[in-house]
Amino acid sequence: MKRLLLIGIGAGDPEHLTVQAIQAMNEVDVFFLIDKGEDKADLNRLRTEICDRYITDRSYRVVEAKDPERDRHPASYRTTVEAWHDQRARTYEEMIEDHVGDGECGAFLVWGDPSIYDSTLRIVQQILERGACRFDYEVIPGISAIQALAARHRVPLNRIGEPILITTGRRVSETPPADIDNVVVMLDGENAFTRLTPDDLDIYWGAYLGTADEILVAGPLGEVSAVIERTRREARARKGWIMDTYLLRRRTEP
Ligand SMILES: C[S@@+](CC[C@H](N)C(=O)[O-])C[C@H]1O[C@@H](n2cnc3c(N)ncnc32)[C@H](O)[C@@H]1O
């Protein structure tokens, strides 16, 4: 039987890797890398660096495939994403079928934690449901950008007994203001925080968390919103891409 590992590698700091992740990497015969274009090349460079650093006394293969193109302005978001996942599933299936021998172990090095806004696990399950390819699979958790953000700002994600909502930039604008107690926002390409009523909200923002380029800004949303917008624009222009996450928290009466 083939084995497949989905290994969470943390959010950018090679030292985010857990002991479990390092041990798992040392069992792998073939690593799969997905080429997501030049602006994401830094992320694959980190994956390569992690392999060089943590895999000891073992030879392994690396197989790279191109990510299928995605329509960024679809008429129907859901249908387009589903079609794109389907194409991705075929690419992944071919890689597993053609490059992992019986008794061998393949792995995807998943950014952050595989359970948070990542499609690898869903795609792997989709491949198994199709039934053309058989393998066992395991998930190794990783440090998510969410934990990295909270740690770097030295802030708990919730106050006592309060819920935490994790959402996207696209969805946070639709969240009723009364539901924003503690909201973690990921995948925000549009500065959604600028469209919220800032009066009683604080923001804890972090970009390139865990890397040498890390930027942190925190404060009342009304005061720092423009600073974050400018910092974000400049950082993106400088580096060519940006990954940022933020926590929005309703301020309570002292
Ligand atoms: C496709 S999701 C992957 C999330 C990942 N699975 C995790 O657990 O962190 C990508 C989003 O995660 C966030 N992110 C990932 N790494 C980050 C980092 N180093 N600094 C800030 N945000 C990050 C950003 O919001 C980015 O748009």
XYZ file of N, CA and C and ligand atoms in Angstrom:
789
model
N 0.841 -1.210 0.000
C 0.000 0.000 0.000
C 0.876 1.260 0.000
N 0.462 2.266 -0.760
C 1.172 3.553 -0.740
C 0.745 4.335 0.497
N 1.638 5.244 0.927
C 1.284 6.135 2.056
C 1.448 7.571 1.600
N 0.561 8.420 2.106
C 0.670 9.838 1.779
C 0.605 10.634 3.078
N 1.536 11.577 3.239
C 1.533 12.422 4.439
C 1.243 13.862 4.040
N 0.375 14.506 4.798
C 0.136 15.951 4.639
C 0.773 16.588 5.866
N 1.910 17.208 5.648
C 2.704 17.671 6.791
C 2.599 19.194 6.914
N 2.054 19.659 8.026
C 1.987 21.102 8.288
C 3.388 21.599 8.600
N 3.819 22.668 7.878
C 5.209 23.127 8.050
C 5.306 24.485 8.731
N 4.169 24.997 9.233
C 4.234 26.305 9.880
C 4.107 27.419 8.862
N 4.135 28.650 9.381
C 3.727 29.795 8.563
C 4.891 30.601 7.998
N 6.111 30.047 8.000
C 7.192 30.790 7.372
C 8.513 30.689 8.106
N 8.476 30.357 9.383
C 9.705 30.199 10.156
C 10.077 28.716 10.150
N 11.254 28.354 9.632
C 11.623 26.927 9.598
C 11.578 26.299 10.999
N 11.666 27.124 12.028
C 11.630 26.574 13.395
C 10.206 26.344 13.890
N 9.214 26.661 13.064
C 7.837 26.300 13.419
C 7.626 24.789 13.316
N 8.498 24.084 12.612
C 8.250 22.652 12.414
C 8.241 21.901 13.735
N 7.262 21.026 13.912
C 7.194 20.247 15.145
C 8.123 19.029 15.022
N 8.405 18.420 16.169
C 9.237 17.204 16.172
C 8.533 16.123 15.346
N 7.202 16.080 15.475
C 6.428 15.088 14.728
C 6.580 15.309 13.209
N 6.554 16.571 12.799
C 6.699 16.882 11.375
C 8.089 16.478 10.879
N 9.110 16.746 11.682
C 10.480 16.402 11.271
C 10.627 14.882 11.153
N 10.049 14.164 12.133
C 10.131 12.699 12.067
C 9.405 12.183 10.826
N 8.246 12.774 10.551
C 7.466 12.334 9.384
C 8.254 12.599 8.094
N 8.899 13.768 8.014
C 9.662 14.103 6.797
C 10.772 13.095 6.539
N 11.289 12.538 7.629
C 12.375 11.565 7.488
C 11.884 10.175 7.082
N 10.574 10.033 6.851
C 10.037 8.754 6.356
C 9.638 8.847 4.889
N 9.829 10.042 4.307
C 9.253 10.296 2.974
C 10.218 9.907 1.845
N 9.679 9.224 0.830
C 10.471 8.883 -0.359
C 10.343 9.961 -1.428
N 9.139 10.560 -1.518
C 8.948 11.560 -2.566
C 8.100 12.738 -2.077
N 8.646 13.941 -2.233
C 7.921 15.161 -1.864
C 7.301 15.760 -3.122
N 6.059 16.204 -2.987
C 5.386 16.844 -4.109
C 5.380 18.350 -3.896
N 5.858 19.068 -4.891
C 5.842 20.533 -4.828
C 4.916 21.043 -5.924
N 4.055 21.975 -5.563
C 3.147 22.555 -6.553
C 3.665 23.942 -6.910
N 3.927 24.145 -8.183
C 4.424 25.433 -8.656
C 3.236 26.373 -8.861
N 3.131 27.387 -7.964
C 1.988 28.302 -8.034
C 2.373 29.647 -8.639
N 3.450 29.651 -9.423
C 3.849 30.891 -10.106
C 4.962 31.612 -9.368
N 5.509 32.618 -10.052
C 6.698 33.321 -9.551
C 6.455 33.992 -8.193
N 5.240 34.570 -8.022
C 5.020 35.298 -6.761
C 4.940 34.358 -5.555
N 4.747 33.059 -5.777
C 4.722 32.111 -4.660
C 6.014 31.280 -4.589
N 6.992 31.641 -5.446
C 8.211 30.833 -5.513
C 8.944 30.825 -4.172
N 8.849 31.935 -3.422
C 9.508 32.006 -2.112
C 8.999 30.903 -1.191
N 7.708 30.562 -1.323
C 7.128 29.552 -0.436
C 7.727 28.169 -0.730
N 7.956 27.881 -2.024
C 8.588 26.601 -2.362
C 10.066 26.600 -1.996
N 10.688 27.789 -2.052
C 12.095 27.869 -1.620
C 12.197 27.485 -0.155
N 11.207 27.934 0.670
C 11.237 27.582 2.090
C 11.047 26.065 2.250
N 10.168 25.479 1.453
C 9.959 24.022 1.533
C 11.272 23.283 1.253
N 12.001 23.752 0.225
C 13.271 23.109 -0.121
C 14.275 23.274 1.019
N 14.286 24.476 1.595
C 15.217 24.750 2.704
C 14.900 23.841 3.902
N 13.620 23.645 4.154
C 13.187 22.795 5.269
C 13.647 21.346 5.044
N 13.523 20.876 3.797
C 13.972 19.501 3.487
C 15.483 19.396 3.706
N 16.239 20.387 3.163
C 17.706 20.343 3.315
C 18.100 20.339 4.784
N 17.353 21.115 5.563
C 17.743 21.292 6.960
C 17.385 20.100 7.851
N 16.216 19.513 7.596
C 15.718 18.526 8.579
C 15.827 17.066 8.150
N 16.057 16.820 6.849
C 16.117 15.405 6.447
C 17.566 14.939 6.520
N 17.778 13.946 7.373
C 19.149 13.498 7.626
C 19.294 12.050 7.156
N 20.402 11.725 6.554
C 20.710 10.331 6.198
C 19.626 9.645 5.390
N 19.008 10.340 4.479
C 17.980 9.677 3.678
C 17.911 10.365 2.317
N 17.823 9.556 1.293
C 17.662 10.193 -0.016
C 16.170 10.251 -0.324
N 15.792 11.299 -1.014
C 14.375 11.471 -1.350
C 14.280 12.114 -2.727
N 13.120 11.968 -3.311
C 12.897 12.566 -4.628
C 11.948 13.755 -4.474
N 12.038 14.681 -5.410
C 11.095 15.809 -5.421
C 10.409 15.819 -6.784
N 9.097 15.859 -6.764
C 8.340 15.903 -8.008
C 7.535 17.198 -8.015
N 7.678 17.954 -9.089
C 7.013 19.250 -9.144
C 5.940 19.250 -10.226
N 4.820 19.864 -9.934
C 3.761 20.003 -10.954
C 3.253 21.433 -10.920
N 2.746 21.870 -12.054
C 2.213 23.236 -12.141
C 0.782 23.260 -11.625
N 0.454 24.273 -10.848
C -0.918 24.429 -10.388
C -1.791 24.824 -11.581
N -2.967 24.208 -11.752
C -3.825 24.638 -12.858
C -4.189 26.114 -12.721
N -4.346 26.786 -13.867
C -4.735 28.208 -13.867
C -6.108 28.365 -13.242
N -6.309 29.472 -12.521
C -7.606 29.718 -11.903
C -8.179 31.037 -12.393
N -9.476 31.049 -12.709
C -10.136 32.285 -13.127
C -10.337 33.165 -11.878
N -9.651 34.319 -11.859
C -9.692 35.180 -10.667
C -10.951 36.045 -10.600
N -11.695 36.148 -11.710
C -12.915 36.965 -11.705
C -14.078 36.158 -12.277
N -14.457 35.088 -11.587
C -15.473 34.191 -12.149
C -16.889 34.733 -12.005
N -17.776 34.261 -12.899
C -19.188 34.624 -12.788
C -19.753 33.956 -11.529
N -19.413 32.692 -11.322
C -19.846 32.000 -10.105
C -18.609 31.527 -9.347
N -18.393 32.097 -8.176
C -17.197 31.786 -7.390
C -17.143 30.289 -7.065
N -18.280 29.760 -6.576
C -18.320 28.376 -6.120
C -18.042 27.369 -7.256
N -18.751 27.567 -8.385
C -18.582 26.628 -9.507
C -17.145 26.671 -10.015
N -16.594 27.870 -10.114
C -15.233 27.994 -10.630
C -14.233 27.340 -9.693
N -14.406 27.559 -8.394
C -13.464 26.961 -7.437
C -13.590 25.440 -7.481
N -14.816 24.934 -7.619
C -15.008 23.481 -7.681
C -14.311 22.892 -8.917
N -14.455 23.584 -10.057
C -13.825 23.094 -11.292
C -12.302 23.120 -11.152
N -11.813 24.141 -10.509
C -10.365 24.282 -10.307
C -9.858 23.177 -9.366
N -10.633 22.880 -8.317
C -10.248 21.790 -7.407
C -10.244 20.453 -8.137
N -11.175 20.281 -9.068
C -11.253 19.045 -9.833
C -9.988 18.853 -10.678
N -9.577 19.950 -11.304
C -8.356 19.894 -12.123
C -7.138 19.597 -11.258
N -7.130 20.244 -10.090
C -6.025 20.014 -9.160
C -5.993 18.560 -8.722
N -7.183 18.000 -8.450
C -7.266 16.604 -7.999
C -6.646 15.682 -9.046
N -6.892 15.970 -10.333
C -6.316 15.123 -11.395
C -4.788 15.231 -11.406
N -4.306 16.455 -11.212
C -2.845 16.653 -11.183
C -2.232 15.871 -10.026
N -2.843 15.987 -8.838
C -2.309 15.306 -7.654
C -2.386 13.790 -7.844
N -3.501 13.346 -8.407
C -3.699 11.904 -8.594
C -2.596 11.332 -9.490
N -2.306 12.052 -10.583
C -1.259 11.584 -11.508
C 0.084 11.505 -10.798
N 0.363 12.516 -9.955
C 1.657 12.527 -9.269
C 1.780 11.322 -8.336
N 0.689 11.048 -7.600
C 0.732 9.937 -6.637
C 0.814 8.607 -7.393
N 0.015 8.490 -8.441
C -0.042 7.266 -9.234
C 1.326 6.972 -9.875
N 1.922 8.007 -10.465
C 3.138 7.786 -11.263
C 4.424 7.769 -10.445
N 4.413 8.402 -9.267
C 5.706 8.594 -8.597
C 5.858 7.939 -7.224
N 4.776 7.404 -6.672
C 4.915 6.701 -5.371
C 4.728 5.212 -5.636
N 5.787 4.441 -5.347
C 5.692 2.991 -5.556
C 4.955 2.331 -4.400
N 4.580 1.075 -4.599
C 3.913 0.326 -3.535
C 4.854 0.240 -2.321
N 4.342 0.534 -1.143
C 5.171 0.498 0.068
C 5.946 1.790 0.300
N 5.862 2.714 -0.664
C 6.585 3.988 -0.505
C 5.691 5.057 0.130
N 6.352 6.159 0.510
C 5.630 7.235 1.187
C 5.825 8.552 0.417
N 4.716 9.213 0.073
C 4.771 10.525 -0.576
C 4.297 11.578 0.408
N 4.638 12.845 0.149
C 4.198 13.894 1.087
C 4.002 15.241 0.415
N 3.015 15.964 0.918
C 2.842 17.378 0.597
C 3.241 18.167 1.839
N 4.051 19.191 1.650
C 4.430 20.068 2.762
C 3.448 21.236 2.752
N 2.497 21.189 3.671
C 1.370 22.137 3.627
C 1.678 23.369 4.479
N 1.452 24.527 3.897
C 1.731 25.795 4.591
C 0.865 25.900 5.849
N 1.449 26.302 6.951
C 0.676 26.480 8.195
C 0.167 25.139 8.685
N -1.137 25.057 8.896
C -1.774 23.805 9.310
C -2.684 23.313 8.188
N -2.675 22.002 7.901
C -3.481 21.493 6.770
C -4.990 21.658 6.942
N -5.450 21.965 8.169
C -6.904 22.031 8.372
C -7.464 23.446 8.198
N -6.598 24.427 7.968
C -7.094 25.812 7.922
C -6.877 26.427 6.537
N -7.985 26.733 5.866
C -7.941 27.348 4.541
C -6.858 26.741 3.656
N -6.906 25.435 3.545
C -6.003 24.753 2.626
C -6.776 23.622 1.963
N -6.586 23.450 0.667
C -7.419 22.467 -0.030
C -6.776 21.094 -0.176
N -5.537 20.916 0.275
C -4.857 19.636 0.037
C -5.648 18.448 0.586
N -6.129 18.583 1.823
C -6.852 17.475 2.461
C -8.135 17.135 1.687
N -8.841 18.178 1.266
C -10.074 17.962 0.493
C -9.761 17.267 -0.830
N -8.685 17.689 -1.476
C -8.322 17.105 -2.767
C -7.944 15.634 -2.604
N -7.182 15.340 -1.549
C -6.764 13.959 -1.301
C -8.001 13.072 -1.082
N -8.978 13.592 -0.331
C -10.199 12.818 -0.083
C -11.002 12.637 -1.377
N -10.986 13.677 -2.211
C -11.672 13.610 -3.510
C -11.040 12.522 -4.399
N -9.716 12.431 -4.371
C -9.013 11.419 -5.182
C -9.427 10.019 -4.728
N -9.463 9.825 -3.400
C -9.832 8.502 -2.875
C -11.275 8.160 -3.225
N -12.157 9.171 -3.178
C -13.572 8.928 -3.511
C -13.731 8.486 -4.964
N -12.881 9.054 -5.823
C -12.971 8.660 -7.241
C -12.597 7.198 -7.437
N -11.734 6.675 -6.546
C -11.449 5.239 -6.520
C -10.402 4.740 -7.493
N -9.810 5.639 -8.297
C -8.830 5.167 -9.281
C -7.465 4.903 -8.641
N -7.244 5.503 -7.482
C -5.914 5.438 -6.867
C -6.103 5.123 -5.379
N -5.342 4.162 -4.838
C -5.532 3.798 -3.418
C -4.270 4.069 -2.606
N -4.464 4.617 -1.434
C -3.342 4.856 -0.519
C -3.897 5.160 0.871
N -3.037 4.991 1.889
C -3.376 5.451 3.249
C -2.869 6.875 3.384
N -3.531 7.680 4.195
C -2.994 9.026 4.375
C -3.099 9.467 5.829
N -2.223 10.396 6.176
C -2.117 10.877 7.554
C -1.876 12.391 7.524
N -2.380 13.076 8.547
C -2.184 14.532 8.619
C -1.308 14.855 9.837
N -0.288 15.633 9.606
C 0.579 16.085 10.710
C 0.291 17.578 10.911
N -0.217 17.964 12.081
C -0.588 19.374 12.266
C 0.621 20.311 12.251
N 0.344 21.575 11.923
C 1.426 22.561 11.890
C 1.005 23.839 12.599
N 1.963 24.726 12.810
C 1.662 26.041 13.394
C 1.027 26.888 12.300
N -0.208 27.311 12.553
C -0.915 28.131 11.574
C -0.475 29.594 11.687
N -0.753 30.362 10.621
C -0.518 31.815 10.670
C -1.304 32.434 11.830
N -2.394 31.794 12.200
C -3.227 32.321 13.294
C -2.458 32.272 14.619
N -1.836 31.127 14.884
C -1.052 31.031 16.132
C 0.177 31.934 16.079
N 0.788 32.008 14.877
C 1.968 32.868 14.742
C 1.585 34.323 15.022
N 0.424 34.738 14.515
C -0.050 36.125 14.715
C -0.264 36.407 16.207
N -0.985 35.487 16.859
C -1.296 35.694 18.286
C -0.008 35.723 19.122
N 0.926 34.834 18.784
C 2.171 34.766 19.554
C 2.993 36.040 19.369
N 3.102 36.504 18.107
C 3.944 37.662 17.855
C 3.365 38.939 18.478
N 2.016 39.013 18.547
C 1.410 40.182 19.196
C 1.251 39.965 20.704
N 1.564 38.766 21.151
C 1.435 38.399 22.577
C 0.008 38.669 23.053
N -0.960 38.190 22.257
C -2.362 38.441 22.572
C -3.134 37.112 22.489
N -3.994 36.835 23.480
C -4.842 35.635 23.311
C -5.885 35.910 22.227
N -6.337 34.859 21.540
C -7.303 35.081 20.452
C -8.681 35.437 20.995
N -8.979 35.007 22.199
C -10.301 35.316 22.770
C -10.130 35.804 24.206
N -11.142 36.545 24.665
C -11.203 36.836 26.099
C -12.053 35.737 26.742
N -12.132 35.749 28.091
C -12.736 34.609 28.795
C -14.133 34.291 28.265
N -14.309 33.054 27.836
C -15.623 32.551 27.423
C -16.128 33.079 26.094
N -15.340 33.917 25.409
C -15.830 34.473 24.133
C -15.494 33.554 22.964
N -16.343 33.579 21.931
C -16.040 32.755 20.752
C -14.999 33.429 19.859
N -14.413 32.629 18.955
C -13.491 33.163 17.950
C -14.048 32.783 16.582
N -14.129 33.743 15.703
C -14.566 33.454 14.336
C -13.351 33.570 13.419
N -13.161 32.539 12.581
C -12.079 32.608 11.582
C -12.754 32.748 10.225
N -12.401 33.785 9.496
C -13.096 34.005 8.231
C -12.138 34.603 7.197
N -12.698 34.927 6.042
C -11.879 35.473 4.950
C -12.191 36.956 4.758
N -11.339 37.642 4.031
C -11.588 39.049 3.718
C -12.921 39.211 3.003
N -13.185 38.247 2.076
C -14.434 38.295 1.317
C -15.654 38.228 2.229
N -15.577 37.442 3.312
C -16.754 37.216 4.148
C -16.862 38.164 5.343
N -15.743 38.775 5.748
C -15.816 39.571 6.984
C -16.720 40.792 6.808
N -16.770 41.311 5.578
C -17.618 42.492 5.364
C -19.096 42.144 5.525
N -19.424 40.842 5.334
C -20.828 40.429 5.478
C -21.163 40.043 6.920
N -20.166 40.025 7.805
C -20.408 39.607 9.186
C -21.131 40.723 9.933
N -22.262 40.423 10.571
C -22.952 41.481 11.317
C -22.013 42.067 12.374
N -21.948 43.405 12.464
C -21.009 44.037 13.413
C -21.129 43.453 14.822
N -22.353 43.083 15.224
C -22.534 42.554 16.588
C -21.810 41.226 16.786
N -21.475 40.526 15.673
C -20.791 39.229 15.799
C -19.276 39.355 15.811
N -18.791 40.581 15.661
C -17.332 40.751 15.661
C -16.852 40.992 17.093
N -16.632 39.882 17.815
C -15.993 39.981 19.130
C -14.504 39.740 18.966
N -14.213 38.557 18.403
C -12.836 38.183 18.100
C -12.869 37.516 16.731
N -12.410 38.218 15.717
C -12.470 37.675 14.363
C -11.074 37.638 13.755
N -10.664 36.441 13.333
C -9.390 36.311 12.630
C -9.690 36.318 11.142
N -9.012 37.213 10.403
C -9.267 37.324 8.970
C -8.026 36.873 8.196
N -8.264 35.944 7.258
C -7.191 35.459 6.382
C -7.611 35.710 4.942
N -6.688 35.534 4.028
C -7.006 35.625 2.595
C -7.735 36.936 2.255
N -7.215 38.031 2.740
C -7.850 39.318 2.449
C -6.988 40.099 1.460
N -7.363 40.044 0.182
C -6.593 40.779 -0.817
C -7.104 42.198 -1.014
N -8.176 42.545 -0.340
C -8.885 43.798 -0.660
C -8.978 44.773 0.516
N -8.185 44.601 1.530
C -8.240 45.493 2.708
C -9.665 45.600 3.270
N -10.281 44.465 3.532
C -11.685 44.465 3.993
C -11.855 45.247 5.298
N -10.783 45.356 6.087
C -10.892 46.078 7.369
C -11.230 47.559 7.174
N -10.941 48.083 5.980
C -11.229 49.512 5.738
C -12.724 49.749 5.544
N -13.479 48.667 5.305
C -14.918 48.825 5.076
C -15.741 48.546 6.331
N -15.074 48.316 7.457
C -15.803 48.049 8.705
C -15.951 49.344 9.493
N -16.992 49.401 10.337
C -17.143 50.561 11.211
C -16.111 50.425 12.324
N -15.151 51.366 12.373
C -13.999 51.132 13.231
C -14.183 51.485 14.701
N -15.323 52.166 15.047
C -15.443 52.826 16.349
C -14.908 52.043 17.544
N -15.393 50.816 17.726
C -14.979 50.103 18.944
C -14.158 48.860 18.629
N -13.423 48.892 17.498
C -12.607 47.718 17.133
C -11.112 48.012 17.250
N -10.394 47.016 17.787
C -8.935 47.047 17.725
C -8.497 46.040 16.668
N -7.343 46.276 16.079
C -6.817 45.329 15.078
C -5.388 44.952 15.441
N -5.081 43.654 15.267
C -3.713 43.146 15.431
C -3.355 42.534 14.090
N -2.488 43.217 13.334
C -2.196 42.820 11.952
C -0.765 42.301 11.841
N -0.569 41.277 11.031
C 0.788 40.746 10.819
C 0.971 40.281 9.392
N 2.106 40.668 8.795
C 2.424 40.204 7.437
C 3.738 39.435 7.473
N 3.878 38.471 6.580
C 5.083 37.640 6.468
C 5.511 37.105 7.842
N 4.530 36.695 8.629
C 4.810 36.249 9.998
C 5.856 35.131 10.009
N 6.766 35.197 10.943
C 7.758 34.133 11.094
C 8.933 34.255 10.138
N 8.921 35.276 9.276
C 10.030 35.422 8.321
C 10.838 36.678 8.663
N 11.952 36.854 7.951
C 12.801 38.028 8.199
C 12.075 39.318 7.802
N 11.045 39.214 6.958
C 10.315 40.405 6.497
C 9.093 40.725 7.352
N 8.923 40.029 8.447
C 7.704 40.190 9.257
C 7.408 41.655 9.601
N 6.126 42.024 9.498
C 5.685 43.373 9.890
C 4.492 43.207 10.828
N 4.492 43.942 11.924
C 3.383 43.902 12.876
C 2.864 45.322 13.087
N 1.538 45.470 13.102
C 0.926 46.755 13.464
C -0.294 46.433 14.330
N -0.490 47.177 15.406
C -1.675 46.960 16.253
C -2.164 48.291 16.785
N -3.474 48.360 17.033
C -4.028 49.572 17.628
C -5.502 49.702 17.319
N -6.128 50.818 17.734
C -7.529 51.048 17.385
C -7.678 51.109 15.859
N -8.672 50.412 15.312
C -8.806 50.307 13.851
C -8.850 51.685 13.187
N -9.597 52.610 13.787
C -9.721 53.949 13.203
C -8.385 54.661 13.093
N -7.472 54.355 14.026
C -6.167 55.045 14.027
C -5.150 54.382 13.114
N -5.203 53.044 12.988
C -4.108 52.376 12.259
C -4.518 51.826 10.887
N -5.804 51.934 10.570
C -6.287 51.381 9.307
C -5.491 51.909 8.102
N -5.299 53.236 8.040
C -4.589 53.829 6.900
C -3.118 53.417 6.904
N -2.543 53.270 8.107
C -1.134 52.853 8.210
C -0.980 51.441 7.639
N -1.914 50.550 8.028
C -1.843 49.164 7.538
C -2.015 49.144 6.018
N -2.958 49.915 5.518
C -3.216 49.947 4.075
C -1.940 50.369 3.321
N -1.296 51.419 3.828
C -0.092 51.921 3.155
C 1.065 50.913 3.271
N 1.238 50.384 4.493
C 2.329 49.429 4.736
C 2.167 48.208 3.837
N 0.927 47.757 3.715
C 0.588 46.589 2.913
C 0.924 46.842 1.433
N 0.509 48.023 0.949
C 0.734 48.373 -0.462
C 2.233 48.442 -0.756
N 2.974 49.103 0.156
C 4.417 49.258 -0.067
C 5.139 47.912 -0.007
N 4.719 47.074 0.979
C 5.390 45.765 1.140
C 5.136 44.884 -0.078
N 3.904 44.934 -0.565
C 3.557 44.114 -1.725
C 4.355 44.566 -2.955
N 4.500 45.888 -3.123
C 5.249 46.414 -4.266
C 6.723 46.010 -4.157
N 7.250 46.053 -2.940
C 8.664 45.747 -2.714
C 8.958 44.274 -2.985
N 8.082 43.399 -2.472
C 8.373 41.956 -2.492
C 7.677 41.224 -3.639
N 6.647 41.832 -4.193
C 5.923 41.194 -5.297
C 4.724 40.393 -4.834
N 4.637 40.062 -3.552
C 3.494 39.330 -3.007
C 3.388 39.642 -1.515
N 2.218 39.398 -0.972
C 2.059 39.586 0.477
C 1.161 38.501 1.049
N 1.468 38.088 2.266
C 0.561 37.211 3.015
C 0.358 37.866 4.365
N -0.859 38.224 4.675
C -1.115 38.873 5.959
C -2.394 38.334 6.587
N -2.455 38.478 7.881
C -3.558 37.958 8.688
C -3.812 38.976 9.787
N -5.063 39.092 10.223
C -5.288 39.997 11.354
C -6.405 39.512 12.252
N -6.305 39.975 13.501
C -7.350 39.731 14.490
C -8.081 41.047 14.723
N -9.411 41.008 14.623
C -10.230 42.176 14.975
C -10.871 41.868 16.318
N -10.829 42.822 17.220
C -11.393 42.580 18.551
C -12.223 43.772 18.986
N -13.456 43.493 19.439
C -14.267 44.579 19.958
C -13.716 45.017 21.310
N -13.542 46.320 21.426
C -13.047 46.887 22.694
C -14.190 46.861 23.708
N -13.890 46.492 24.950
C -14.941 46.515 25.971
C -14.731 47.736 26.869
N -15.790 48.094 27.579
C -15.692 49.221 28.508
C -14.665 48.877 29.594
N -13.808 49.834 29.993
C -12.851 49.543 31.044
C -13.549 49.275 32.376
C -4.310 29.571 1.745
S -4.286 30.259 3.371
C -3.280 29.077 4.185
C -3.390 29.130 5.691
C -2.501 28.091 6.347
N -2.998 26.768 6.128
C -2.364 28.347 7.854
O -2.702 27.447 8.641
O -1.853 29.403 8.211
C -3.214 31.605 3.101
C -3.496 32.746 4.055
O -2.920 32.428 5.313
C -2.412 33.593 5.906
N -0.957 33.417 6.102
C -0.254 32.306 5.846
N 1.026 32.456 6.183
C 1.140 33.708 6.673
C 2.219 34.461 7.201
N 3.455 33.963 7.281
N 1.973 35.724 7.636
C 0.741 36.237 7.574
N -0.316 35.576 7.085
C -0.127 34.326 6.635
C -2.753 34.748 4.983
O -3.985 35.295 5.385
C -2.874 34.059 3.660
O -3.703 34.784 2.780
